[in-house]
Amino acid sequence: MSDPAPAREPTKRARLRTRRPAWRLFDEKLRGHRAKNVWQTLMATVTKLNDLLLLDLVK
C-alpha cells in the first residue's frame, strides 16, 4: 500500500495554489473569451463613475 503522493510533499496543484496571490488566481479564472468583456465593462463603469464625480466637482 504505497501512496502516490507522500503527505509531506504537496501536490502540484497545492504548490501552485500556495505560490500564487489571490488576484493572480482571479485573473486566470477570468482569462478566456469572457475576460475582455469583463475588463471592458469594468473600465466603462470606472469611466462613468469618474465622469459623474468630475461633474459633481465642477458644479
mmCIF file with all atom_site columns, C-alpha atoms in Angstrom:
data_model
loop_
_atom_site.group_PDB
_atom_site.id
_atom_site.type_symbol
_atom_site.label_atom_id
_atom_site.label_alt_id
_atom_site.label_comp_id
_atom_site.label_asym_id
_atom_site.label_entity_id
_atom_site.label_seq_id
_atom_site.pdbx_PDB_ins_code
_atom_site.Cartn_x
_atom_site.Cartn_y
_atom_site.Cartn_z
_atom_site.occupancy
_atom_site.B_iso_or_equiv
_atom_site.pdbx_formal_charge
_atom_site.auth_seq_id
_atom_site.auth_comp_id
_atom_site.auth_asym_id
_atom_site.auth_atom_id
_atom_site.pdbx_PDB_model_num
ATOM 1  C CA . MET A 1 1  ? 0.000   0.000  0.000   1.00 0.00 ? 1  MET A CA 1
ATOM 2  C CA . SER A 1 2  ? 2.095   2.922  -1.247  1.00 0.00 ? 2  SER A CA 1
ATOM 3  C CA . ASP A 1 3  ? 0.827   6.466  -1.522  1.00 0.00 ? 3  ASP A CA 1
ATOM 4  C CA . PRO A 1 4  ? 1.229   8.067  -4.965  1.00 0.00 ? 4  PRO A CA 1
ATOM 5  C CA . ALA A 1 5  ? 1.977   11.395 -3.206  1.00 0.00 ? 5  ALA A CA 1
ATOM 6  C CA . PRO A 1 6  ? 3.570   11.490 0.261   1.00 0.00 ? 6  PRO A CA 1
ATOM 7  C CA . ALA A 1 7  ? 1.809   13.616 2.851   1.00 0.00 ? 7  ALA A CA 1
ATOM 8  C CA . ARG A 1 8  ? 4.718   15.986 3.408   1.00 0.00 ? 8  ARG A CA 1
ATOM 9  C CA . GLU A 1 9  ? 5.164   16.764 -0.284  1.00 0.00 ? 9  GLU A CA 1
ATOM 10 C CA . PRO A 1 10 ? 2.306   18.918 -1.608  1.00 0.00 ? 10 PRO A CA 1
ATOM 11 C CA . THR A 1 11 ? 0.769   18.080 -4.951  1.00 0.00 ? 11 THR A CA 1
ATOM 12 C CA . LYS A 1 12 ? 1.472   20.244 -7.963  1.00 0.00 ? 12 LYS A CA 1
ATOM 13 C CA . ARG A 1 13 ? -1.919  21.924 -7.673  1.00 0.00 ? 13 ARG A CA 1
ATOM 14 C CA . ALA A 1 14 ? -1.410  22.721 -3.979  1.00 0.00 ? 14 ALA A CA 1
ATOM 15 C CA . ARG A 1 15 ? 2.056   24.102 -4.706  1.00 0.00 ? 15 ARG A CA 1
ATOM 16 C CA . LEU A 1 16 ? 0.676   26.350 -7.441  1.00 0.00 ? 16 LEU A CA 1
ATOM 17 C CA . ARG A 1 17 ? -2.140  27.485 -5.185  1.00 0.00 ? 17 ARG A CA 1
ATOM 18 C CA . THR A 1 18 ? 0.185   28.433 -2.324  1.00 0.00 ? 18 THR A CA 1
ATOM 19 C CA . ARG A 1 19 ? 2.644   30.280 -4.541  1.00 0.00 ? 19 ARG A CA 1
ATOM 20 C CA . ARG A 1 20 ? 0.136   32.426 -6.385  1.00 0.00 ? 20 ARG A CA 1
ATOM 21 C CA . PRO A 1 21 ? -1.503  35.512 -4.907  1.00 0.00 ? 21 PRO A CA 1
ATOM 22 C CA . ALA A 1 22 ? -5.290  35.676 -4.968  1.00 0.00 ? 22 ALA A CA 1
ATOM 23 C CA . TRP A 1 23 ? -5.521  38.329 -7.662  1.00 0.00 ? 23 TRP A CA 1
ATOM 24 C CA . ARG A 1 24 ? -3.424  36.170 -9.964  1.00 0.00 ? 24 ARG A CA 1
ATOM 25 C CA . LEU A 1 25 ? -5.788  33.238 -9.485  1.00 0.00 ? 25 LEU A CA 1
ATOM 26 C CA . PHE A 1 26 ? -8.775  35.515 -10.157 1.00 0.00 ? 26 PHE A CA 1
ATOM 27 C CA . ASP A 1 27 ? -7.066  36.833 -13.283 1.00 0.00 ? 27 ASP A CA 1
ATOM 28 C CA . GLU A 1 28 ? -6.518  33.294 -14.564 1.00 0.00 ? 28 GLU A CA 1
ATOM 29 C CA . LYS A 1 29 ? -10.142 32.371 -13.931 1.00 0.00 ? 29 LYS A CA 1
ATOM 30 C CA . LEU A 1 30 ? -11.311 35.377 -15.914 1.00 0.00 ? 30 LEU A CA 1
ATOM 31 C CA . ARG A 1 31 ? -8.990  34.606 -18.808 1.00 0.00 ? 31 ARG A CA 1
ATOM 32 C CA . GLY A 1 32 ? -10.783 33.281 -21.874 1.00 0.00 ? 32 GLY A CA 1
ATOM 33 C CA . HIS A 1 33 ? -13.437 34.616 -24.191 1.00 0.00 ? 33 HIS A CA 1
ATOM 34 C CA . ARG A 1 34 ? -15.196 36.475 -21.351 1.00 0.00 ? 34 ARG A CA 1
ATOM 35 C CA . ALA A 1 35 ? -12.096 38.210 -19.993 1.00 0.00 ? 35 ALA A CA 1
ATOM 36 C CA . LYS A 1 36 ? -12.201 41.052 -22.492 1.00 0.00 ? 36 LYS A CA 1
ATOM 37 C CA . ASN A 1 37 ? -15.911 41.664 -21.858 1.00 0.00 ? 37 ASN A CA 1
ATOM 38 C CA . VAL A 1 38 ? -15.396 41.744 -18.093 1.00 0.00 ? 38 VAL A CA 1
ATOM 39 C CA . TRP A 1 39 ? -12.472 44.137 -18.426 1.00 0.00 ? 39 TRP A CA 1
ATOM 40 C CA . GLN A 1 40 ? -14.342 46.423 -20.827 1.00 0.00 ? 40 GLN A CA 1
ATOM 41 C CA . THR A 1 41 ? -17.380 46.516 -18.539 1.00 0.00 ? 41 THR A CA 1
ATOM 42 C CA . LEU A 1 42 ? -15.212 47.305 -15.548 1.00 0.00 ? 42 LEU A CA 1
ATOM 43 C CA . MET A 1 43 ? -13.386 50.101 -17.347 1.00 0.00 ? 43 MET A CA 1
ATOM 44 C CA . ALA A 1 44 ? -16.642 51.557 -18.684 1.00 0.00 ? 44 ALA A CA 1
ATOM 45 C CA . THR A 1 45 ? -18.096 51.594 -15.163 1.00 0.00 ? 45 THR A CA 1
ATOM 46 C CA . VAL A 1 46 ? -14.995 53.266 -13.737 1.00 0.00 ? 46 VAL A CA 1
ATOM 47 C CA . THR A 1 47 ? -15.028 55.859 -16.509 1.00 0.00 ? 47 THR A CA 1
ATOM 48 C CA . LYS A 1 48 ? -18.713 56.602 -15.950 1.00 0.00 ? 48 LYS A CA 1
ATOM 49 C CA . LEU A 1 49 ? -18.234 56.969 -12.199 1.00 0.00 ? 49 LEU A CA 1
ATOM 50 C CA . ASN A 1 50 ? -15.235 59.196 -12.809 1.00 0.00 ? 50 ASN A CA 1
ATOM 51 C CA . ASP A 1 51 ? -17.251 61.410 -15.163 1.00 0.00 ? 51 ASP A CA 1
ATOM 52 C CA . LEU A 1 52 ? -20.057 61.695 -12.594 1.00 0.00 ? 52 LEU A CA 1
ATOM 53 C CA . LEU A 1 53 ? -17.594 62.652 -9.863  1.00 0.00 ? 53 LEU A CA 1
ATOM 54 C CA . LEU A 1 54 ? -15.969 65.239 -12.120 1.00 0.00 ? 54 LEU A CA 1
ATOM 55 C CA . LEU A 1 55 ? -19.374 66.692 -12.991 1.00 0.00 ? 55 LEU A CA 1
ATOM 56 C CA . ASP A 1 56 ? -20.207 66.947 -9.285  1.00 0.00 ? 56 ASP A CA 1
ATOM 57 C CA . LEU A 1 57 ? -16.899 68.681 -8.611  1.00 0.00 ? 57 LEU A CA 1
ATOM 58 C CA . VAL A 1 58 ? -17.421 71.154 -11.467 1.00 0.00 ? 58 VAL A CA 1
ATOM 59 C CA . LYS A 1 59 ? -20.914 72.181 -10.292 1.00 0.00 ? 59 LYS A CA 1
#
